[in-house]
Amino acid sequence: MRRRTLPTATALAVLFSSVALVATGAGSAVADSSTTLPLKSTGDIVVDGVHQRVFISDPTAGQVLVTNYAGTVVGTVGSLPGVHGLELSPDSGTLYAAVHDATAIVAIDTATATETRRWSTGQGAGPAYVALAGGKLWFSYGASGDGNIGSLDPNATDPGLTLGQDTSRTFYEAPILDASPGAPGTLAAGSPGQSPVELAVYDVSSGTATRTAYARDPGDTGGGNLQDLAVTPDGKGVVTASGAPYYQPVYKLTDLSADGKYVTNTYPNAVDIAPNGDVAAGTFSWYDPDVHVFKPGTSMPLKQYDFPNTGNSSGADTLAPAGLAWAPDESKLFAISENDNNVYSLRILDAPAKTSTTLTANAPATATRAKPLTLTGTLSSSAAVPAGTKVSVTRTDDESPSGKPLGTATVAADGSYSFTDTPPAGGKVTYTVMYAGDADHASATASASTAVARTATTLTLTNNGKVYDYARDVTFTAHLGTTYKNRTVEIWADPYGSDKPNTLVKKGTVNSSGDLSATIRLTRDTKVSAKFTGDTRYAPKTVTNSVYTRVKVSTSLSGYYKSATAWNQKYFYFRQSKDPVHNTTMSMYPGRKYQLQVQRYSDGAWRTTTTEYFALDRYGKDAVTLDGTPPVGPRFRIRSSYIDTKSGDNVNTTTYGAWKYFVFTR
């Protein structure tokens, strides 16, 4: 297990919006994400796989920040001035923190994120880095020529604190420490920030540190400014990250001789190794990838990640020194980045050690319900996919809105696959294809949709085109043909005129004959619609009828001196000296006028003498006086009518009023 710390940052971090990172090479997983952190600096990062927590020390703020695997802050441990190195116990129950400015080692309960114990390391022995090895907790301390190593037993009542364990006085200041379960009695150390790189290995199995290997500029790389180191899980090597060379070299723990390299790019500054040996190597790179993932022993990266630019400079965000940590199950890699505004982010990289896969899915644009269709696609990866690989197929439609597993398709040698399905439902049908991945390949998902035509049904509605008197109650009957499950019909009425909305009159299940009836009182021309919203197998349908409604009109004459039946009609008699008054009452609509028509009987026929439009008042009333000196003896008749559109609106159908007959006498 590797334990390390990061140089202190002094600027105050401000919260910034989360951003996604960009992967190069094989590409990043869909779930890769990031979240900003309320940090003033970074010290060390450790991942607890049991509780799925990430612990990050902040020396400037004097605290350890605790997040979950999504990067959400779930706790803070304070009163830790100058806290740097962190170390997790083998059972993940305790986190040990080196609190430099308090000259103490602090134990933190990982389940509750609370301090449980504190050991003083003594004046002048402020700890910087910690590592568990040989049954003890080892810590480094000292500066300005006094760098050294101490130890204590965190499980004992008397911790047996021992300083000055490095009798060779190897380091100028407190070295970076790390150890691995693969070499339980071995401790590796390196001087931070020093040029050239200086490394040492100690046998601590007896409880006392004995230096077994030492190298200054190991491998003759000319490297300097050590930022990080990690012991391999098998306990055979140590990997370092320093500003130069531009790769992470590997050294044997036995004698610190060169034993390979992980080629990255300029300014390496981080390294972490997963329990299975996968290597995450980091670099300080404004314009190049920041995180590089390797399979053990390989020189070229399996995957690379390039952070986006969330600040104001031309360069992108950069990786914090030693800012990498694997989840113990290698499912995630956590990276701390910083922008030029000193804003820190925790970047969560999913399945980083697996080769990315590309999965495609293609479905016909349209299809017919209950008829077979074929879904096709490809699965590809830079690493060959094993023969016999299968992808699973799920169908989501109106009958299975949560998705229905359909089975699997086998991927052919060329990466292609096909799957035949008979969709039972119409509408939008989505097929989701999923590759579960394996030990070497990341999972992948693809989807494709098709528009499946639903069967048409019949829907009819009575009374289309009929004309009715004003305020007549009319029954409309809708008839629905064959459907699957939905037997509901809606009947809507939309009267003419912008002041009357389309209104649902009735909604219900049709009877055993397929009928649903509703009664509507008609006062205007009306569009009546029957609607079937469809079901999973039958398409929606709407049928709209237009019915027409007469206005209500009544007229009367006043000023006559008698009435009598003549020429088979009722006639009103007026003195030649008396002007008749014609009164009209009509159902009202804003701006409505009525047509007044006067006819005279001449040469055996009624002939129009006057046609004129008059406005109704707001009550739908008007009166017209026929003045002048009329002839005595001829027969006349008069009526008021509503003429569609010519009367100022079109909300009713043309309606002719009854004729009123009259004669003038002396």
XYZ file of C-alpha atoms in Angstrom, residues 21-545:
525
model
C -12.683 15.305 -18.132
C -11.563 14.263 -21.559
C -9.769 10.999 -22.188
C -7.310 10.400 -25.004
C -6.105 7.159 -26.471
C -8.687 4.490 -25.707
C -11.191 6.966 -24.293
C -12.922 7.461 -20.992
C -15.900 5.682 -19.535
C -19.278 7.321 -19.727
C -19.483 7.594 -15.953
C -16.214 9.581 -15.541
C -17.052 12.701 -13.587
C -15.681 15.389 -11.318
C -16.730 17.619 -8.458
C -15.093 20.664 -6.884
C -13.583 20.404 -3.410
C -13.565 23.016 -0.617
C -9.785 22.785 -0.150
C -7.106 25.364 0.586
C -4.322 22.894 -0.217
C -3.744 19.179 -0.727
C -1.629 16.863 1.368
C -2.383 13.207 0.700
C -5.198 11.084 -0.714
C -6.227 7.621 0.520
C -9.198 5.476 -0.547
C -11.171 3.298 1.885
C -12.854 0.553 -0.119
C -14.838 -0.858 2.817
C -16.774 2.345 3.481
C -16.277 3.717 -0.051
C -14.731 6.907 1.251
C -11.945 9.133 -0.049
C -9.762 10.921 2.531
C -7.819 14.035 1.501
C -5.554 15.969 3.851
C -5.489 19.767 3.671
C -2.351 21.090 5.476
C -3.264 24.761 5.154
C -6.790 24.335 6.517
C -5.590 21.796 9.094
C -8.186 19.191 8.286
C -8.922 15.905 6.533
C -11.770 16.116 4.021
C -13.940 13.012 3.558
C -15.964 12.356 0.383
C -17.913 9.432 -0.962
C -17.086 7.756 -4.270
C -19.150 10.385 -6.103
C -17.002 13.177 -4.694
C -19.662 14.509 -2.333
C -18.228 15.771 0.947
C -19.612 13.603 3.776
C -17.364 14.650 6.661
C -14.445 16.727 7.902
C -11.915 16.016 10.641
C -10.521 19.286 11.996
C -7.894 20.495 14.494
C -5.103 18.914 12.438
C -2.689 21.805 11.717
C -0.218 20.985 8.950
C -1.660 17.492 8.378
C 0.189 15.716 5.532
C 0.653 11.975 5.108
C -2.203 9.486 5.524
C -2.129 5.716 6.047
C -5.045 3.280 6.147
C -5.049 0.248 8.458
C -5.300 -3.186 6.783
C -8.922 -3.579 7.928
C -9.813 -0.064 6.723
C -11.093 0.771 10.193
C -8.502 3.416 11.079
C -6.841 6.223 9.181
C -3.507 7.436 10.531
C -2.593 11.057 9.859
C 0.761 12.790 10.271
C -0.030 16.169 11.861
C 3.210 18.092 11.433
C 2.433 21.341 13.246
C 0.949 19.513 16.253
C 3.912 17.053 16.396
C 1.456 14.192 16.568
C 0.134 11.093 14.874
C -3.673 11.032 14.931
C -5.957 7.999 14.561
C -9.285 8.620 12.787
C -12.261 6.245 12.788
C -13.072 5.788 9.079
C -16.721 4.868 9.684
C -17.533 8.014 11.661
C -14.768 10.385 10.451
C -13.861 11.287 14.032
C -10.528 11.426 15.847
C -10.110 8.514 18.297
C -6.505 8.792 19.529
C -3.464 11.045 19.348
C 0.213 10.238 19.933
C 2.722 13.006 20.480
C 5.971 12.578 18.560
C 7.853 15.172 20.626
C 9.413 18.559 20.122
C 11.138 18.918 16.762
C 9.669 15.673 15.448
C 6.652 16.961 13.537
C 5.679 14.006 11.305
C 5.269 14.452 7.559
C 4.686 10.997 6.023
C 3.437 7.669 7.459
C 3.495 3.996 6.405
C 2.612 0.675 8.053
C 5.265 -2.055 7.843
C 6.580 -4.811 10.089
C 3.701 -4.435 12.538
C 4.484 -0.785 13.287
C 3.546 2.636 12.054
C 6.572 4.433 10.610
C 6.725 8.171 10.208
C 9.237 10.616 8.817
C 10.098 13.947 10.381
C 12.738 16.665 10.484
C 14.052 19.378 8.188
C 17.220 21.344 7.382
C 19.582 18.428 7.682
C 17.650 16.612 10.408
C 15.478 14.305 8.309
C 14.851 10.980 10.025
C 12.413 8.156 10.628
C 10.513 7.152 13.761
C 8.083 4.388 14.708
C 5.337 3.492 17.150
C 2.941 0.626 17.769
C -0.608 2.006 17.330
C -2.186 -1.150 18.756
C -0.277 -1.164 22.037
C -1.178 0.584 25.251
C 2.388 1.798 25.337
C 3.090 2.756 21.720
C 6.852 2.421 22.188
C 7.633 5.622 20.317
C 11.152 5.477 18.898
C 12.882 8.323 17.038
C 16.131 8.330 15.074
C 15.574 4.971 13.413
C 17.603 6.001 10.370
C 21.026 5.768 11.993
C 22.671 6.469 8.644
C 21.112 9.960 8.627
C 20.271 9.433 4.961
C 17.913 12.323 4.296
C 18.221 16.086 4.551
C 14.518 16.383 5.456
C 11.552 14.117 6.197
C 11.402 11.526 3.377
C 8.340 10.181 1.549
C 7.520 6.691 2.894
C 5.731 3.696 1.414
C 5.372 -0.028 2.000
C 3.539 -2.975 0.474
C 1.896 -6.155 1.797
C 4.098 -8.004 -0.715
C 7.148 -7.092 1.403
C 5.663 -6.708 4.894
C 9.000 -6.038 6.581
C 10.314 -3.524 4.051
C 10.048 0.263 4.038
C 10.927 2.470 1.057
C 11.864 6.136 1.432
C 12.729 9.031 -0.859
C 13.734 12.642 -0.272
C 10.990 14.994 -1.602
C 11.859 17.792 -3.985
C 15.549 16.935 -3.985
C 17.853 16.786 -6.996
C 19.171 14.334 -7.816
C 16.652 11.790 -6.533
C 17.770 10.032 -3.351
C 16.214 6.699 -2.313
C 16.686 4.186 0.494
C 15.204 0.837 1.514
C 14.967 -0.417 5.110
C 14.392 -3.802 6.699
C 11.936 -3.110 9.530
C 10.845 -6.679 10.262
C 12.600 -6.664 13.635
C 10.961 -3.418 14.716
C 14.155 -1.497 14.065
C 14.989 0.127 10.738
C 18.116 -1.238 9.043
C 19.067 0.353 5.754
C 19.538 -2.361 3.095
C 19.823 -0.286 -0.081
C 20.677 3.293 -0.955
C 20.995 5.202 -4.225
C 21.575 8.777 -5.225
C 20.315 9.330 -8.763
C 19.414 5.618 -9.140
C 19.664 4.311 -12.684
C 21.700 7.394 -13.653
C 18.549 9.086 -14.987
C 19.609 12.543 -13.958
C 16.215 12.827 -12.303
C 15.332 15.334 -9.660
C 12.516 16.988 -7.705
C 10.959 13.784 -6.372
C 7.186 14.164 -5.935
C 5.932 10.678 -5.226
C 6.833 6.999 -4.929
C 4.969 3.696 -4.617
C 6.071 0.149 -3.731
C 4.698 -2.531 -6.054
C 2.109 -4.933 -4.592
C 4.483 -7.886 -4.961
C 7.104 -6.068 -2.874
C 9.781 -6.349 -5.536
C 10.064 -2.794 -6.804
C 9.462 0.864 -6.193
C 8.161 3.338 -8.793
C 9.012 7.005 -8.521
C 7.664 10.225 -10.015
C 9.925 13.252 -10.250
C 10.086 16.330 -12.435
C 12.691 14.545 -14.546
C 13.110 12.165 -16.320
C 9.872 12.302 -18.319
C 8.781 8.848 -17.276
C 8.112 6.959 -14.023
C 11.151 4.697 -13.497
C 11.025 1.357 -11.674
C 13.783 0.236 -9.256
C 14.360 -3.114 -7.561
C 13.860 -2.962 -3.818
C 16.832 -5.269 -3.264
C 19.476 -2.865 -4.567
C 17.580 0.061 -6.203
C 18.882 -0.874 -9.624
C 16.848 0.162 -12.675
C 14.091 -2.295 -13.582
C 11.935 -0.673 -16.267
C 9.911 2.466 -16.849
C 6.406 3.774 -17.505
C 6.669 6.357 -20.281
C 4.445 9.414 -19.707
C 5.348 13.022 -20.620
C 6.784 16.187 -19.114
C 7.056 16.673 -15.351
C 5.923 13.420 -13.720
C 4.451 14.180 -10.301
C 2.357 11.206 -9.136
C 2.195 7.428 -9.099
C -0.123 4.897 -7.493
C -0.325 1.157 -7.973
C -3.493 -0.911 -7.678
C -3.497 -4.205 -5.720
C -3.400 -6.128 -9.024
C -0.335 -4.215 -10.220
C -1.985 -1.733 -12.582
C -0.058 1.538 -12.519
C -1.523 5.047 -12.532
C 1.126 7.621 -13.397
C 0.514 11.355 -13.287
C 2.198 14.392 -14.830
C 2.000 18.152 -14.440
C 0.821 18.923 -17.983
C -0.998 22.039 -19.162
C -1.267 20.912 -22.770
C -0.861 17.121 -22.619
C -2.606 14.214 -20.898
C -2.420 14.320 -17.102
C -3.135 10.720 -16.069
C -1.634 7.641 -17.712
C -2.732 4.088 -16.892
C -0.463 1.090 -17.542
C -0.688 -2.638 -17.239
C 2.233 -3.826 -15.086
C 5.487 -4.142 -16.996
C 4.274 -2.342 -20.129
C 5.893 0.813 -21.430
C 2.955 2.325 -23.323
C -0.196 3.533 -21.560
C -3.429 1.633 -21.825
C -5.406 4.838 -21.277
C -4.692 8.536 -20.886
C -6.836 11.315 -19.457
C -6.527 14.993 -20.327
C -8.165 17.404 -17.891
C -10.283 20.263 -19.268
C -9.596 23.923 -18.634
C -11.856 25.267 -15.863
C -9.781 28.375 -15.188
C -8.736 31.477 -17.077
C -5.312 30.572 -18.403
C -4.516 29.060 -21.794
C -3.392 25.838 -20.133
C -5.780 23.214 -18.799
C -6.186 22.103 -15.192
C -3.222 20.184 -13.804
C -2.794 17.167 -11.566
C -1.855 17.931 -7.970
C 1.494 16.359 -6.922
C 0.937 12.780 -5.723
C -2.748 13.326 -6.449
C -3.667 9.809 -7.549
C -5.296 6.961 -5.608
C -6.870 3.699 -6.730
C -10.000 2.210 -5.229
C -8.880 -1.153 -3.774
C -11.044 -3.081 -6.251
C -9.558 -1.071 -9.175
C -13.061 -0.017 -10.229
C -12.144 3.653 -9.899
C -9.156 5.923 -9.962
C -9.343 9.205 -8.052
C -7.332 12.229 -9.141
C -7.017 15.690 -7.603
C -6.693 18.534 -10.083
C -6.191 22.272 -9.697
C -6.837 25.215 -12.015
C -5.108 28.598 -12.165
C -7.678 30.029 -9.739
C -6.533 27.503 -7.104
C -9.792 25.613 -7.404
C -9.415 21.908 -6.630
C -11.506 19.136 -8.136
C -11.808 15.448 -7.395
C -11.959 13.560 -10.668
C -13.492 10.091 -10.574
C -12.328 7.817 -13.388
C -14.344 4.624 -13.814
C -12.829 1.316 -14.929
C -9.535 3.061 -15.736
C -7.514 -0.113 -16.216
C -9.879 -1.684 -18.675
C -9.639 -1.183 -22.400
C -12.492 0.952 -23.630
C -14.970 -0.734 -25.908
C -17.196 0.761 -28.558
C -20.659 -0.703 -28.998
C -23.079 0.322 -31.723
C -26.707 -0.570 -32.322
C -28.820 -0.056 -35.432
C -32.541 -0.623 -35.856
C -34.862 0.016 -38.811
C -36.281 3.542 -38.813
C -39.783 2.124 -39.102
C -41.304 -1.272 -38.534
C -44.654 -3.004 -38.452
C -46.099 -4.206 -35.202
C -46.128 -7.983 -34.718
C -43.685 -8.410 -37.612
C -40.028 -9.474 -37.104
C -37.292 -6.855 -37.299
C -33.531 -7.259 -37.034
C -31.251 -5.262 -34.767
C -27.592 -5.099 -35.808
C -24.412 -3.571 -34.461
C -20.737 -4.006 -33.694
C -18.525 -4.397 -30.644
C -14.952 -3.211 -31.030
C -11.919 -2.554 -28.850
C -8.217 -1.970 -29.279
C -7.741 -5.232 -27.368
C -9.285 -8.235 -29.066
C -12.663 -9.292 -27.689
C -12.728 -13.024 -26.818
C -14.563 -15.369 -29.157
C -18.097 -16.143 -28.058
C -18.601 -12.784 -26.361
C -22.260 -11.983 -25.890
C -24.246 -8.784 -25.642
C -27.609 -8.593 -23.914
C -30.651 -6.951 -25.483
C -33.492 -5.187 -23.684
C -36.640 -3.800 -25.299
C -38.383 -0.739 -23.881
C -41.833 0.158 -25.189
C -45.266 1.191 -23.976
C -45.993 -2.329 -22.778
C -42.645 -2.622 -20.985
C -41.731 0.937 -19.939
C -39.144 -0.361 -17.479
C -37.543 -2.565 -20.111
C -37.900 -6.246 -20.873
C -34.798 -8.466 -21.249
C -34.959 -10.337 -24.537
C -31.840 -12.462 -24.397
C -28.352 -12.276 -25.826
C -26.636 -12.065 -29.181
C -23.241 -13.593 -29.897
C -20.558 -11.316 -31.298
C -18.965 -12.702 -34.453
C -15.229 -12.735 -35.146
C -15.503 -9.450 -37.042
C -17.248 -7.814 -34.076
C -20.710 -7.801 -35.593
C -23.892 -9.128 -34.047
C -27.562 -9.330 -34.971
C -30.732 -9.950 -33.022
C -34.266 -10.551 -34.298
C -37.308 -9.457 -32.349
C -41.036 -9.180 -32.995
C -42.280 -6.031 -31.254
C -45.731 -6.582 -29.744
C -46.392 -2.885 -29.156
C -46.489 0.057 -31.501
C -45.050 3.528 -31.022
C -41.448 4.255 -30.169
C -39.581 1.064 -29.362
C -36.041 1.319 -28.003
C -33.558 -1.529 -27.958
C -30.722 -1.270 -25.452
C -27.687 -3.445 -26.056
C -25.202 -3.950 -23.230
C -21.756 -5.485 -23.122
C -20.938 -6.379 -19.520
C -17.185 -6.191 -19.999
C -14.598 -8.531 -18.538
C -11.321 -8.348 -16.663
C -9.656 -6.495 -19.550
C -12.511 -4.688 -21.300
C -14.755 -1.938 -19.996
C -18.484 -2.341 -20.261
C -20.390 -0.517 -22.980
C -23.978 0.281 -23.809
C -25.707 1.330 -27.021
C -29.309 1.876 -27.997
C -31.402 2.279 -31.101
C -35.039 3.173 -31.601
C -37.606 2.349 -34.234
C -41.058 3.742 -34.907
C -43.397 0.756 -34.933
C -46.648 1.375 -36.742
C -49.737 0.550 -34.755
C -52.855 -0.997 -36.281
C -55.561 1.456 -37.326
C -59.003 1.156 -35.782
C -62.354 2.606 -36.850
C -63.963 5.556 -35.084
C -67.185 7.237 -36.198
C -69.378 10.046 -34.883
C -72.998 10.831 -35.692
C -74.703 14.033 -36.918
C -72.034 15.418 -39.218
C -73.289 18.361 -41.275
C -76.697 18.612 -39.623
C -78.395 21.916 -38.769
C -80.213 22.480 -35.488
C -82.320 25.146 -33.880
C -80.858 27.396 -31.238
C -80.440 25.811 -27.735
C -81.319 22.342 -29.018
C -80.047 19.394 -26.942
C -78.450 16.997 -29.412
C -77.061 13.544 -28.667
C -73.853 12.529 -30.403
C -72.750 8.904 -30.476
C -69.185 7.752 -31.090
C -68.510 4.211 -32.206
C -65.104 2.588 -31.575
C -63.937 -0.435 -33.500
C -61.474 -3.134 -32.446
C -58.653 -2.169 -30.028
C -56.263 -3.964 -27.675
C -56.813 -2.767 -24.100
C -57.938 0.832 -24.268
C -61.707 1.180 -24.780
C -61.954 4.790 -23.682
C -63.316 7.506 -25.930
C -63.498 11.249 -25.385
C -66.143 13.537 -26.884
C -65.158 17.198 -27.252
C -67.149 20.261 -28.294
C -65.466 23.280 -29.852
C -68.014 26.066 -30.508
C -67.223 28.646 -33.152
C -65.830 31.880 -31.775
C -62.566 32.603 -29.986
C -64.323 33.179 -26.656
C -65.402 29.556 -26.288
C -62.674 26.938 -25.703
C -62.621 23.380 -26.877
C -64.210 21.489 -23.988
C -64.254 17.850 -22.955
C -67.930 16.889 -22.782
C -67.566 13.274 -21.828
C -64.886 10.658 -21.335
C -65.739 7.057 -20.731
C -65.537 3.443 -21.696
C -67.613 2.445 -24.675
C -70.378 -0.073 -24.098
C -70.406 -3.630 -25.365
C -71.449 -2.354 -28.787
C -68.513 0.031 -28.902
C -70.657 3.148 -28.402
C -70.358 6.201 -26.172
C -72.943 8.998 -26.279
C -72.990 12.565 -25.010
C -75.630 15.283 -25.179
C -74.599 18.804 -26.154
C -76.765 21.941 -26.027
C -76.035 23.786 -29.246
C -76.066 27.575 -29.369
C -73.440 28.024 -32.076
C -71.943 26.172 -34.990
C -69.776 23.547 -33.323
C -67.006 21.140 -34.170
C -67.649 17.931 -32.272
C -64.773 15.469 -32.011
C -64.446 11.908 -30.862
C -60.953 10.944 -29.729
C -59.341 7.596 -29.096
C -55.900 8.041 -27.534
C -54.679 4.663 -28.720
C -53.075 1.816 -26.882
C -49.926 -0.186 -27.314
C -51.225 -1.964 -30.399
C -53.750 0.373 -31.988
C -53.020 3.876 -33.199
C -54.739 6.980 -31.838
C -57.575 8.326 -33.920
C -59.709 11.451 -33.949
C -62.797 12.112 -36.033
C -64.315 15.608 -36.165
C -67.810 16.539 -37.327
